[in-house]
Coordinates of C-alpha atoms in Angstrom, one line a residue:
L297 CA 132.4 65.7 -73.6
G298 CA 135.9 67.0 -74.3
F299 CA 136.9 70.6 -74.0
P300 CA 138.2 71.4 -77.6
V301 CA 140.8 74.0 -76.6
F302 CA 144.5 73.4 -77.2
P303 CA 147.0 72.7 -75.8
N304 CA 144.8 71.3 -72.9
A305 CA 142.7 69.1 -75.2
Q306 CA 145.6 66.9 -76.2
I307 CA 148.6 67.7 -74.0
P308 CA 147.8 67.2 -70.3
M309 CA 148.5 69.5 -67.4
P310 CA 151.4 68.4 -65.0
R311 CA 151.2 65.2 -63.1
D312 CA 150.1 65.2 -59.5
S313 CA 152.4 63.8 -56.8
G314 CA 152.3 60.0 -56.7
Y315 CA 151.4 59.6 -60.4
T316 CA 154.1 57.1 -61.1
A317 CA 152.9 54.9 -58.2
L318 CA 149.4 54.5 -59.8
T319 CA 148.3 51.5 -61.8
S320 CA 148.2 51.8 -65.6
G321 CA 144.4 52.1 -65.4
Q322 CA 144.6 54.8 -62.7
Q323 CA 147.1 56.7 -64.8
A324 CA 144.8 56.5 -67.8
T325 CA 142.0 58.1 -65.8
E326 CA 144.4 60.7 -64.4
D327 CA 145.6 61.5 -67.9
T328 CA 142.0 62.1 -69.0
I329 CA 141.4 64.4 -66.1
R330 CA 144.6 66.3 -66.8
K331 CA 143.3 67.1 -70.3
G332 CA 140.3 68.8 -68.8
A333 CA 139.1 72.4 -69.1
A334 CA 141.7 74.5 -67.4
N335 CA 142.1 77.5 -69.7
C336 CA 139.6 79.7 -67.9
A337 CA 140.2 82.8 -70.1
V338 CA 138.6 81.0 -73.1
C339 CA 135.2 81.5 -71.5
H340 CA 135.8 84.2 -68.9
G341 CA 138.2 86.4 -70.9
D342 CA 141.6 87.7 -69.9
P343 CA 141.1 89.6 -66.7
D344 CA 143.8 92.2 -67.5
G345 CA 142.9 92.3 -71.2
S346 CA 146.5 91.6 -72.2
G347 CA 145.7 88.4 -74.1
P348 CA 143.9 87.8 -77.4
I349 CA 140.6 87.3 -75.5
T350 CA 138.4 90.3 -74.4
A351 CA 138.6 91.2 -70.7
P352 CA 135.4 90.3 -68.7
A353 CA 133.2 93.0 -67.3
Q354 CA 133.8 91.6 -63.9
G355 CA 137.5 92.1 -64.2
D356 CA 139.7 89.8 -62.2
L357 CA 136.9 88.3 -60.0
I358 CA 137.5 84.8 -61.4
L359 CA 141.0 85.0 -60.0
A360 CA 140.4 87.0 -56.9
Q361 CA 137.3 85.3 -55.5
P362 CA 137.7 81.5 -55.4
L363 CA 134.5 79.9 -54.0
R364 CA 133.8 76.3 -52.8
H365 CA 130.9 75.8 -55.1
T366 CA 132.7 77.3 -58.1
C367 CA 136.0 75.4 -57.7
G368 CA 134.2 72.2 -56.6
S369 CA 132.3 72.1 -59.9
C370 CA 135.5 70.9 -61.6
H371 CA 137.4 69.6 -58.6
D372 CA 134.6 67.3 -57.7
D373 CA 136.7 64.9 -55.6
V374 CA 136.9 67.4 -52.7
N375 CA 134.7 66.9 -49.7
W376 CA 134.7 70.4 -48.1
G377 CA 133.9 68.9 -44.7
T378 CA 137.1 66.8 -44.4
P379 CA 140.8 67.5 -45.0
Y380 CA 142.0 67.2 -48.6
T381 CA 145.6 66.2 -49.4
S382 CA 147.1 66.8 -52.9
N383 CA 150.6 67.4 -54.1
M384 CA 152.2 67.1 -50.6
Q385 CA 149.9 69.7 -49.1
T386 CA 146.8 69.3 -47.0
M387 CA 143.9 71.7 -46.9
G388 CA 141.8 71.5 -43.8
S389 CA 138.0 71.2 -43.8
Q390 CA 136.4 74.4 -45.0
A391 CA 133.1 75.5 -43.4
S392 CA 132.9 78.7 -45.5
D393 CA 134.5 80.5 -48.4
G394 CA 136.3 83.0 -46.2
N395 CA 139.6 81.2 -46.0
C396 CA 140.1 80.4 -49.7
T397 CA 142.2 83.4 -50.6
L398 CA 144.6 82.7 -47.7
C399 CA 146.3 80.0 -49.8
H400 CA 144.8 80.4 -53.3
T401 CA 146.0 83.9 -54.1
Q402 CA 145.3 85.6 -57.4
S403 CA 148.5 85.0 -59.3
T404 CA 151.5 84.3 -57.1
G405 CA 152.7 80.7 -56.5
P406 CA 151.8 77.3 -57.9
I407 CA 148.5 77.0 -56.1
S408 CA 147.4 80.5 -57.0
V409 CA 144.2 80.5 -59.1
E410 CA 146.0 81.7 -62.2
G411 CA 149.2 79.7 -61.7
A412 CA 147.4 76.4 -61.0
H413 CA 145.4 76.7 -64.2
R414 CA 148.2 77.9 -66.5
H415 CA 149.3 75.2 -69.0
P416 CA 153.1 74.8 -69.0
L417 CA 153.2 75.4 -72.7
L418 CA 151.5 78.8 -72.1
D419 CA 153.9 79.7 -69.4
P420 CA 156.9 81.7 -70.8
T421 CA 159.0 80.8 -67.8
I422 CA 158.8 77.1 -68.9
N423 CA 158.2 77.5 -72.6
P424 CA 160.2 80.3 -74.2
G425 CA 158.5 79.8 -77.5
L426 CA 160.0 79.0 -80.9
D427 CA 159.9 80.7 -84.3
I428 CA 161.5 79.6 -87.5
A429 CA 161.5 82.3 -90.2
V430 CA 162.5 81.5 -93.8
S431 CA 163.8 84.7 -95.5
T432 CA 164.6 83.3 -98.9
L433 CA 163.9 80.2 -101.1
A434 CA 165.8 79.9 -104.3
E435 CA 167.2 77.6 -107.0
S436 CA 170.3 75.7 -106.1
G437 CA 172.7 73.3 -107.7
T438 CA 172.5 73.0 -111.5
N439 CA 169.7 75.4 -112.5
N440 CA 168.6 77.8 -115.2
G441 CA 168.3 80.9 -113.0
D442 CA 164.7 81.7 -114.0
G443 CA 163.5 82.1 -110.4
R444 CA 161.4 78.9 -110.5
I445 CA 162.2 75.5 -109.1
D446 CA 162.1 73.1 -112.1
P447 CA 162.5 69.3 -112.1
G448 CA 166.2 68.4 -111.5
E449 CA 166.9 71.6 -109.5
K450 CA 167.7 71.8 -105.8
V451 CA 166.2 74.2 -103.3
A452 CA 168.2 76.5 -101.1
I453 CA 166.7 78.2 -98.0
T454 CA 167.9 80.9 -95.6
F455 CA 166.3 81.0 -92.2
T456 CA 166.6 82.0 -88.6
I457 CA 165.6 80.2 -85.3
Q458 CA 164.5 82.4 -82.4
D459 CA 162.4 82.3 -79.3
S460 CA 159.2 84.4 -78.8
K461 CA 161.3 87.4 -77.7
G462 CA 163.4 87.4 -80.8
V463 CA 166.5 85.9 -79.2
D464 CA 168.5 83.5 -81.4
V465 CA 168.1 79.9 -80.4
D466 CA 171.1 77.5 -80.7
P467 CA 170.0 74.8 -83.3
S468 CA 171.7 72.1 -81.2
T469 CA 169.0 72.6 -78.5
L470 CA 166.3 71.5 -81.0
S471 CA 165.2 67.9 -81.2
S472 CA 164.2 68.2 -84.9
I473 CA 163.5 70.5 -87.8
S474 CA 160.9 69.3 -90.2
T475 CA 160.5 70.2 -93.9
V476 CA 157.6 69.5 -96.2
I477 CA 157.0 70.4 -99.9
S478 CA 153.5 70.0 -101.3
G479 CA 151.9 71.3 -104.5
P480 CA 150.3 72.6 -106.5
T481 CA 148.1 74.7 -104.2
N482 CA 144.9 73.9 -106.1
N483 CA 145.5 70.2 -105.4
Y484 CA 148.3 69.5 -103.0
N485 CA 150.3 66.3 -103.6
L486 CA 153.3 65.6 -101.3
L487 CA 156.8 65.8 -102.8
L488 CA 158.9 65.7 -99.6
N489 CA 158.5 65.0 -95.9
D490 CA 161.9 65.0 -94.2
A491 CA 164.1 66.8 -91.7
I492 CA 167.1 69.1 -91.5
P493 CA 169.7 67.5 -89.3
V494 CA 170.4 69.9 -86.5
A495 CA 174.0 68.9 -86.4
S496 CA 174.5 70.3 -89.8
L497 CA 173.6 73.9 -88.7
T498 CA 176.9 75.5 -87.6
G499 CA 178.1 79.1 -87.4
S500 CA 176.0 82.2 -86.8
P501 CA 172.5 82.8 -88.1
P502 CA 171.0 83.2 -90.6
F503 CA 171.5 79.6 -91.8
T504 CA 171.6 78.8 -95.5
V505 CA 171.3 75.1 -96.6
N506 CA 169.8 73.1 -99.4
V507 CA 166.6 71.3 -98.5
P508 CA 167.6 67.7 -97.5
Q509 CA 166.2 64.3 -98.4
K510 CA 167.0 60.8 -97.0
V511 CA 168.1 58.0 -99.3
I512 CA 167.6 54.6 -97.7
L513 CA 169.5 51.4 -98.6
D514 CA 171.3 52.7 -101.7
Y515 CA 172.9 49.6 -103.3
V516 CA 176.4 50.7 -104.4
G517 CA 177.9 47.4 -105.5
D518 CA 179.4 44.2 -104.2
S519 CA 182.6 43.9 -102.3
T520 CA 185.5 41.9 -103.7
A521 CA 188.5 40.3 -101.8
A522 CA 190.5 43.6 -102.1
L523 CA 190.0 46.9 -100.4
E524 CA 188.1 49.2 -102.7
S525 CA 185.8 52.2 -102.9
F526 CA 182.1 52.6 -103.7
V527 CA 180.2 55.7 -104.8
T528 CA 176.6 56.6 -103.8
S529 CA 174.0 57.4 -106.4
R530 CA 173.4 60.8 -105.0
T531 CA 175.7 63.5 -103.7
P532 CA 176.7 65.2 -101.5
L533 CA 176.4 63.3 -98.2
W534 CA 175.4 65.4 -95.2
T535 CA 177.5 65.3 -92.0
P536 CA 178.8 61.7 -92.7
T537 CA 180.5 61.5 -89.3
S538 CA 177.1 61.3 -87.6
S539 CA 174.3 58.8 -87.7
L540 CA 173.0 60.4 -90.9
T541 CA 175.2 58.1 -93.0
S542 CA 175.3 54.4 -92.3
V543 CA 176.9 51.6 -94.2
Q544 CA 175.5 48.0 -94.1
V545 CA 176.9 44.9 -95.7
R546 CA 174.9 41.8 -96.7
T547 CA 176.3 38.9 -94.7
A548 CA 173.7 36.2 -95.0
T549 CA 170.7 35.0 -97.0
S550 CA 168.1 33.1 -95.0
G551 CA 164.5 33.2 -93.9
G552 CA 161.6 34.2 -96.2
S553 CA 162.1 33.3 -99.9
S554 CA 159.5 33.7 -102.6
T555 CA 158.8 35.2 -106.0
L556 CA 156.5 38.0 -107.2
S557 CA 153.0 36.9 -107.9
A558 CA 152.2 40.1 -109.7
A559 CA 154.4 42.6 -111.5
A560 CA 155.7 45.6 -109.5
V561 CA 154.8 48.6 -111.6
L562 CA 156.3 51.9 -110.5
P563 CA 155.6 53.9 -108.4
V564 CA 154.6 51.4 -105.7
N565 CA 155.4 50.8 -102.1
Y566 CA 154.6 47.1 -101.8
V567 CA 155.0 43.8 -103.7
D568 CA 152.8 40.8 -103.8
V569 CA 154.6 37.4 -103.3
G570 CA 153.5 33.9 -103.9
D571 CA 154.3 32.9 -100.3
S572 CA 154.9 35.3 -97.4
T573 CA 156.0 32.6 -95.0
G574 CA 159.1 33.6 -93.1
F575 CA 158.8 37.3 -93.8
A576 CA 158.1 39.7 -90.9
H577 CA 158.1 43.4 -89.9
N578 CA 161.6 44.9 -90.0
D579 CA 163.1 42.1 -92.2
Y580 CA 165.5 43.2 -95.0
V581 CA 164.8 41.7 -98.4
V582 CA 166.6 41.7 -101.8
L583 CA 164.6 41.9 -105.0
A584 CA 166.0 40.5 -108.3
D585 CA 169.1 39.1 -106.5
G586 CA 172.1 39.0 -108.8
V587 CA 170.3 40.7 -111.7
M588 CA 172.4 43.6 -113.0
G589 CA 170.5 46.9 -113.0
S590 CA 167.5 45.5 -111.1
E591 CA 168.9 44.2 -107.8
E592 CA 167.7 46.3 -104.9
Y593 CA 167.2 46.1 -101.1
L594 CA 164.2 47.1 -99.0
R595 CA 162.9 46.8 -95.4
I596 CA 159.5 45.4 -94.7
Q597 CA 157.1 47.5 -92.7
Q598 CA 154.2 45.1 -92.6
V599 CA 153.3 41.6 -93.9
D600 CA 149.6 41.8 -95.0
G601 CA 148.6 38.4 -96.3
N602 CA 150.9 37.8 -99.2
R603 CA 151.6 41.5 -99.6
L604 CA 154.8 43.0 -98.3
W605 CA 154.4 46.7 -97.5
F606 CA 157.5 48.8 -97.4
S607 CA 156.7 52.4 -96.5
S608 CA 155.6 55.8 -97.6
P609 CA 156.8 59.4 -97.4
A610 CA 155.5 59.5 -93.8
S611 CA 158.4 57.3 -92.8
T612 CA 162.1 58.0 -92.8
T613 CA 163.4 54.7 -91.5
Y614 CA 162.2 52.5 -94.3
A615 CA 162.8 52.4 -98.1
F616 CA 159.6 53.7 -99.7
G617 CA 159.3 50.9 -102.3
P618 CA 161.0 49.4 -105.3
Q619 CA 163.1 51.8 -107.5
F620 CA 162.9 49.4 -110.4
A621 CA 160.0 47.7 -112.2
H622 CA 160.0 44.0 -111.6
A623 CA 158.2 41.2 -113.6
I624 CA 156.2 38.3 -112.2
G625 CA 158.5 35.7 -110.9
T626 CA 161.2 38.1 -109.7
T627 CA 162.9 36.6 -106.6
V628 CA 162.3 38.1 -103.2
K629 CA 164.7 36.9 -100.5
E630 CA 165.3 37.8 -96.8
V631 CA 168.8 38.9 -96.1
T632 CA 170.9 39.8 -93.0
L633 CA 172.6 43.2 -93.0
T634 CA 175.5 44.0 -90.8
T635 CA 176.2 47.6 -89.9
K636 CA 179.8 48.8 -90.3
T637 CA 181.7 51.4 -88.2
L638 CA 183.0 54.6 -89.6
T639 CA 186.9 54.9 -89.5
T640 CA 187.3 51.3 -88.2
D641 CA 185.6 49.7 -91.3
Y642 CA 185.4 52.6 -93.8
T643 CA 185.9 56.3 -94.6
V644 CA 183.7 58.8 -96.3
N645 CA 184.3 61.5 -98.8
A646 CA 181.1 63.5 -98.4
A647 CA 181.4 65.7 -101.5
T648 CA 181.8 62.8 -103.9
G649 CA 179.8 60.2 -101.9
T650 CA 182.8 57.8 -101.9
I651 CA 182.8 55.0 -99.3
T652 CA 186.3 53.5 -99.0
E653 CA 187.0 50.2 -97.2
V654 CA 189.5 50.3 -94.3
T655 CA 188.6 46.7 -93.3
E656 CA 187.5 44.2 -95.9
F657 CA 183.7 44.0 -96.2
G658 CA 183.8 40.4 -97.5
A659 CA 184.0 39.1 -101.0
T660 CA 180.7 39.1 -102.9
N661 CA 178.9 40.9 -100.1
A662 CA 176.5 43.7 -101.2
V663 CA 177.2 47.1 -99.9
L664 CA 174.3 49.4 -98.9
V665 CA 174.5 53.1 -97.8
S666 CA 171.8 55.1 -96.2
Y667 CA 172.4 58.9 -96.0
T668 CA 171.0 62.4 -96.2
T669 CA 171.6 64.4 -99.4
D670 CA 170.2 67.4 -101.2
F671 CA 166.5 67.2 -102.3
V672 CA 166.1 67.4 -106.1
M673 CA 162.7 68.5 -107.5
P674 CA 161.3 65.3 -109.2
S675 CA 159.8 65.1 -112.6
T676 CA 156.8 63.0 -111.5
Y677 CA 154.7 62.9 -108.3
P678 CA 155.9 60.3 -105.7
I679 CA 153.8 58.0 -103.6
A680 CA 151.2 59.6 -101.5
I681 CA 151.3 59.5 -97.7
N682 CA 150.6 55.9 -96.7
G683 CA 149.4 55.4 -100.3
S684 CA 147.7 52.2 -101.4
P685 CA 145.6 51.1 -104.3
G686 CA 142.6 52.0 -102.1
L687 CA 142.6 55.5 -103.5
D688 CA 143.2 56.4 -107.2
Q689 CA 143.2 59.5 -109.4
S690 CA 139.5 60.1 -108.6
S691 CA 140.7 61.3 -105.1
G692 CA 143.1 63.8 -106.8
K693 CA 146.1 61.5 -106.3
W694 CA 148.7 62.2 -109.0
T695 CA 151.2 59.6 -108.1
G696 CA 153.3 58.8 -111.2
L697 CA 152.0 61.8 -113.3
P698 CA 154.3 64.5 -114.6
L699 CA 155.0 67.4 -112.2
A700 CA 152.4 70.1 -113.1
A701 CA 153.3 73.8 -113.3
G702 CA 151.9 75.9 -110.5
T703 CA 152.4 77.3 -107.0
Y704 CA 154.0 74.9 -104.5
T705 CA 154.5 75.3 -100.8
F706 CA 157.6 74.7 -98.7
G707 CA 157.0 74.5 -94.9
M708 CA 159.4 74.3 -92.1
W709 CA 159.0 74.0 -88.3
G710 CA 161.1 72.9 -85.3
Q711 CA 160.7 71.5 -81.8
Q712 CA 162.5 71.4 -78.5
N713 CA 162.0 68.9 -75.7
L714 CA 161.1 70.5 -72.4
T715 CA 161.1 68.8 -69.0
L716 CA 159.2 70.1 -66.0
A717 CA 159.9 68.7 -62.6
L718 CA 157.0 69.4 -60.2
Y719 CA 155.7 67.7 -57.1
G720 CA 158.2 64.9 -57.3
E721 CA 157.1 64.0 -60.9
S722 CA 158.7 64.6 -64.3
N723 CA 156.7 66.0 -67.1
S724 CA 157.7 66.0 -70.8
Y725 CA 156.5 68.7 -73.2
R726 CA 157.4 70.0 -76.6
N727 CA 158.1 73.5 -77.6
V728 CA 156.9 73.5 -81.2
S729 CA 157.0 76.3 -83.7
L730 CA 154.3 77.0 -86.2
S731 CA 155.2 76.1 -89.7
H732 CA 156.7 78.9 -91.8
N733 CA 155.3 78.4 -95.2
V734 CA 156.7 79.8 -98.4
D735 CA 155.0 79.6 -101.8
F736 CA 157.2 79.3 -104.9
L737 CA 156.7 78.7 -108.6
V738 CA 157.3 75.5 -110.6
G739 CA 157.3 75.3 -114.3
A740 CA 155.8 77.6 -116.9
T741 CA 153.8 79.9 -114.6
S742 CA 154.4 83.4 -113.3
V743 CA 151.8 84.2 -110.7
I744 CA 151.8 82.9 -107.1
E745 CA 148.4 81.4 -106.2
P746 CA 148.3 80.7 -102.4
Y747 CA 146.3 77.8 -100.9
D748 CA 142.8 79.4 -100.4
L749 CA 140.4 76.6 -99.5
I750 CA 140.0 78.4 -96.2
S751 CA 140.6 82.1 -95.8
S752 CA 142.9 81.7 -92.8
G753 CA 144.2 79.1 -90.4
N754 CA 143.2 81.4 -87.7
N755 CA 139.6 80.3 -88.3
C756 CA 140.4 77.1 -86.4
Q757 CA 141.5 79.2 -83.4
S758 CA 138.0 80.7 -82.9
C759 CA 137.1 77.4 -81.2
H760 CA 140.4 75.7 -80.5
Q761 CA 142.7 78.6 -79.6
D762 CA 145.6 76.6 -81.0
I763 CA 146.0 73.3 -82.9
S764 CA 148.4 70.6 -81.8
F765 CA 148.5 66.9 -82.8
H766 CA 150.9 63.9 -83.1
G767 CA 151.9 64.1 -79.5
G768 CA 152.3 67.8 -79.7
G769 CA 154.9 67.6 -82.5
R770 CA 152.7 69.3 -85.1
R771 CA 151.2 72.7 -84.4
G772 CA 148.9 75.1 -86.4
F773 CA 146.8 74.7 -89.5
D774 CA 149.6 75.8 -91.8
T775 CA 151.6 72.8 -90.6
C776 CA 148.8 70.3 -90.7
V777 CA 147.6 71.2 -94.2
L778 CA 151.0 70.4 -95.8
C779 CA 150.4 66.7 -95.3
H780 CA 146.7 66.5 -94.5
G781 CA 145.8 68.7 -97.5
T782 CA 147.5 66.3 -99.9
A783 CA 145.4 64.3 -102.2
G784 CA 145.4 60.5 -101.9
S785 CA 146.9 60.6 -98.3
E786 CA 145.6 57.7 -96.4
D787 CA 145.2 56.4 -92.8
R788 CA 148.2 54.5 -91.4
S789 CA 146.7 51.1 -90.7
Q790 CA 149.0 49.2 -93.1
Y791 CA 152.0 50.5 -91.3
V792 CA 151.2 49.9 -87.6
A793 CA 150.7 46.9 -85.3
A794 CA 148.8 44.0 -86.8
N795 CA 146.0 44.5 -84.3
A796 CA 145.2 48.0 -85.6
P797 CA 141.7 48.2 -87.2
A798 CA 141.6 47.8 -90.9
T799 CA 140.9 51.1 -92.7
P800 CA 141.7 50.4 -96.4
G801 CA 141.3 53.4 -98.6
T802 CA 140.4 55.8 -95.7
T803 CA 141.8 59.1 -96.5
V804 CA 143.2 61.6 -94.0
N805 CA 142.8 64.5 -96.5
F806 CA 141.2 67.4 -94.7
R807 CA 138.3 67.7 -97.2
T808 CA 137.1 64.3 -96.0
M809 CA 138.6 63.9 -92.5
L810 CA 137.8 67.3 -91.0
H811 CA 134.3 67.3 -92.4
K812 CA 133.6 63.9 -90.9
I813 CA 135.2 64.7 -87.5
H814 CA 133.2 67.9 -87.1
R815 CA 130.1 66.3 -88.4
G816 CA 130.6 63.8 -85.7
E817 CA 127.3 62.5 -84.2
D818 CA 125.3 63.7 -87.2
L819 CA 127.1 61.2 -89.5
A820 CA 124.9 58.4 -90.6
H821 CA 127.8 56.0 -89.9
A822 CA 129.5 57.8 -87.0
A823 CA 129.9 54.6 -85.1
T824 CA 131.9 53.0 -87.8
Y825 CA 134.1 55.9 -89.0
E826 CA 137.5 55.1 -87.5
L827 CA 141.1 56.2 -88.0
V828 CA 144.3 54.6 -86.8
G829 CA 146.3 57.7 -87.2
F830 CA 149.9 58.3 -86.1
G831 CA 150.6 55.2 -83.9
S832 CA 148.2 52.6 -82.8
A833 CA 144.8 53.0 -81.1
A834 CA 142.1 55.1 -82.7
W835 CA 143.0 58.7 -83.3
P836 CA 142.5 61.4 -82.2
N837 CA 141.0 59.8 -79.1
N838 CA 141.2 63.2 -77.3
F839 CA 137.5 63.1 -76.5
G840 CA 137.4 59.6 -75.0
T841 CA 136.1 57.8 -78.1
S842 CA 137.6 55.8 -80.9
T843 CA 134.8 56.8 -83.2
Y844 CA 133.0 60.1 -83.6
E845 CA 129.4 59.5 -82.5
D846 CA 130.0 61.7 -79.4
V847 CA 131.5 64.7 -81.2
A848 CA 129.2 67.6 -81.9
F849 CA 130.0 70.8 -83.8
P850 CA 129.2 73.5 -81.2
S851 CA 127.4 76.0 -83.5
F852 CA 123.9 76.8 -82.5
S853 CA 123.1 78.3 -85.8
Q854 CA 123.4 75.3 -88.0
G855 CA 126.1 73.0 -86.7
V856 CA 128.7 71.9 -89.2
G857 CA 126.5 73.0 -92.0
N858 CA 127.6 76.6 -91.3
C859 CA 130.5 76.2 -93.7
A860 CA 131.8 79.7 -93.2
T861 CA 132.7 78.9 -89.6
C862 CA 135.8 77.1 -90.8
H863 CA 136.2 78.4 -94.4
G864 CA 135.8 82.0 -93.4
K865 CA 135.7 84.4 -96.3
S866 CA 136.8 81.8 -98.8
A867 CA 134.1 80.8 -101.3
A868 CA 135.8 77.5 -102.2
W869 CA 133.1 75.5 -100.5
E870 CA 130.3 77.0 -102.6
D871 CA 131.5 75.4 -105.9
P872 CA 134.2 72.7 -105.6
A873 CA 136.9 73.6 -108.1
P874 CA 138.2 70.9 -110.6
R875 CA 141.3 69.0 -109.5
N876 CA 142.2 67.2 -112.7
H877 CA 145.8 67.1 -113.7
P878 CA 146.5 69.6 -116.6
D879 CA 148.1 66.9 -118.8
G880 CA 145.2 64.5 -118.4
Q881 CA 144.6 61.5 -116.2
D882 CA 142.9 58.1 -116.5
V883 CA 140.0 58.8 -114.1
P884 CA 138.6 62.3 -113.4
T885 CA 138.9 63.7 -109.9
K886 CA 135.7 63.7 -107.8
S887 CA 135.8 67.2 -106.6
W888 CA 132.2 67.0 -105.4
G889 CA 131.9 63.4 -104.3
F890 CA 134.8 63.3 -101.9
T891 CA 133.9 66.6 -100.3
C892 CA 130.1 66.5 -100.1
G893 CA 130.1 62.7 -99.4
S894 CA 132.2 63.1 -96.3
C895 CA 129.3 64.7 -94.5
H896 CA 126.4 63.2 -96.5
D897 CA 127.5 59.6 -95.7
S898 CA 124.1 57.9 -95.5
D899 CA 123.6 54.9 -97.9
A900 CA 121.0 56.9 -99.8
A901 CA 123.3 60.0 -100.2
Q902 CA 126.2 57.8 -101.3
A903 CA 123.9 56.1 -103.8
H904 CA 122.8 59.5 -105.1
I905 CA 126.5 60.5 -105.6
D906 CA 127.2 57.3 -107.4
V907 CA 124.2 57.8 -109.7
Q908 CA 125.3 61.3 -110.5
T909 CA 128.8 60.1 -111.5
S910 CA 129.1 58.6 -115.0
A911 CA 130.8 55.4 -115.9
T912 CA 133.8 57.5 -117.0
G913 CA 134.0 59.2 -113.6
N914 CA 132.5 62.6 -114.6
E915 CA 130.3 64.2 -112.0
S916 CA 126.9 66.0 -112.8
C917 CA 126.5 67.5 -109.3
A918 CA 126.8 71.1 -110.5
V919 CA 123.6 70.7 -112.7
C920 CA 121.5 70.9 -109.5
H921 CA 124.0 72.1 -106.8
G922 CA 126.1 74.6 -108.8
P923 CA 125.9 78.4 -108.4
G924 CA 122.4 79.8 -109.2
R925 CA 120.8 76.3 -109.4
D926 CA 117.7 75.3 -107.5
L927 CA 119.7 73.4 -104.9
D928 CA 122.7 75.7 -104.9
V929 CA 125.3 74.6 -102.2
T930 CA 125.0 78.1 -100.6
L931 CA 121.2 77.8 -100.5
V932 CA 121.0 74.4 -98.8
H933 CA 123.7 75.3 -96.3
K934 CA 122.2 78.7 -95.6
V935 CA 122.1 79.6 -91.9
R936 CA 118.4 79.8 -90.8

């Protein structure tokens, strides 16, 4: 059983002395132990009543009266009749409880009861806290000044970065500042997942910048035998003197070579080839070599049979997929790219996107530029996170459809890397802010409609105290929902190591994933529900299992069936709202099937859902389960 309280559940307590000398297996065991239940106040309450948890009737006794049988219930490797050595200190044998407070004081020192159980991320002397606050979001670049962000317009934001005491934080101390745009709020689809380069933030706060976007492998032309200039397809280029702008030149053609076995119809993040022999992860390829207006360059993320996957908006190091449609028979060739050096080989005019040769790149060599520029609101929805053909419009995925009018959400958060040296060991932590989310209007609409499928992200904290995943780099529901609330978002199996379990079409959208995880052991197929997640190995793996048969929702009233536990005052769960695109789509969205079927996953239940879905994709669920019907959702989930 895992203690589901963050940060302890996922981010371990500090290492004990001698950790680095352990074997990998011993370290894995120690890592599990360090994620144990150490946040005593969650159950006992805050002794002084200063925190968010009610003070216990017994006051500070949990800190002031350590006892052998109490402490030994967690620290079960202690034999009280023999000396015990840990972290370069030795405790003698203890015949009674009388000596405990001589060393384990209430709150002073690293082995005090309070100090030893305080997670570093909850200790203000180690983690000063981080808060990013967006004060304004407005149209930028060429725009019509109507207060909305329309296709073709840029987005300007003004924000501050401070610690938990309201003191300004130098942006250069941050390791990253992430930005996401999703919308509309009634059916989130991801538009942007990128980062603001910390090096670009200069001067005094508040900072005002356009929301950025990376462009990967922009083909700007072929070099000739004379020194010349090339112009990028997007402008301006952000901080070109840093690693944010790189120039690569094609210097060889060798390795894998094939042709498309199926047409590449946009938008898509893969191509199918007749023969994948010679192609591998990280290889650069050229499509339509030498064909004017169609030639383009990509980097392979994974070779899956005869399918070459490129990437998705979850990655910033790979081109997302072809930018041009390609017919069957189009050539696909592996190429070698050589990186050029700024000043030595070329100069950059950031405003105009002009790359000028200083040293000849080589006659006929293709020139490719990767850079950060201003995000421009698209006219159609891009590829979903880790999108594949495994999910279609029935999941709510609007890839390729026109941008719908409505309320969209911009989210922004940052993180600092923290290092804690203790007991001769080094510990790495992340000081991560919550996402500051700002809703804004797109298209012909005038009323902000916030995301309301749950009443508040604070509902999660009633059990978890906090939420932190992806190695501690994402924190809080408002951060998570920007990506995991998006329709058509999928597990990451096609982008990780080849030995990752296959999970085709497995969505990481919260309306499926969170229901399944919390349903846990009560799922009919708990043993086979598996996610690869962010990295390799099964995720979240915080509770010692790669599947979810050991996870139980700790509600004694009705378990996960008590929908209000998470949804709170929101009535969204009582009658799943339609998610169809306003301009029409080929297949209706299964508002009921994806949501209800995530918990009701038995073969019989799935067959029932299929039977109640017509050949055209329309659902009849509301006939029996709609408001006021005999099997109303609120009735069958009523707490008894």
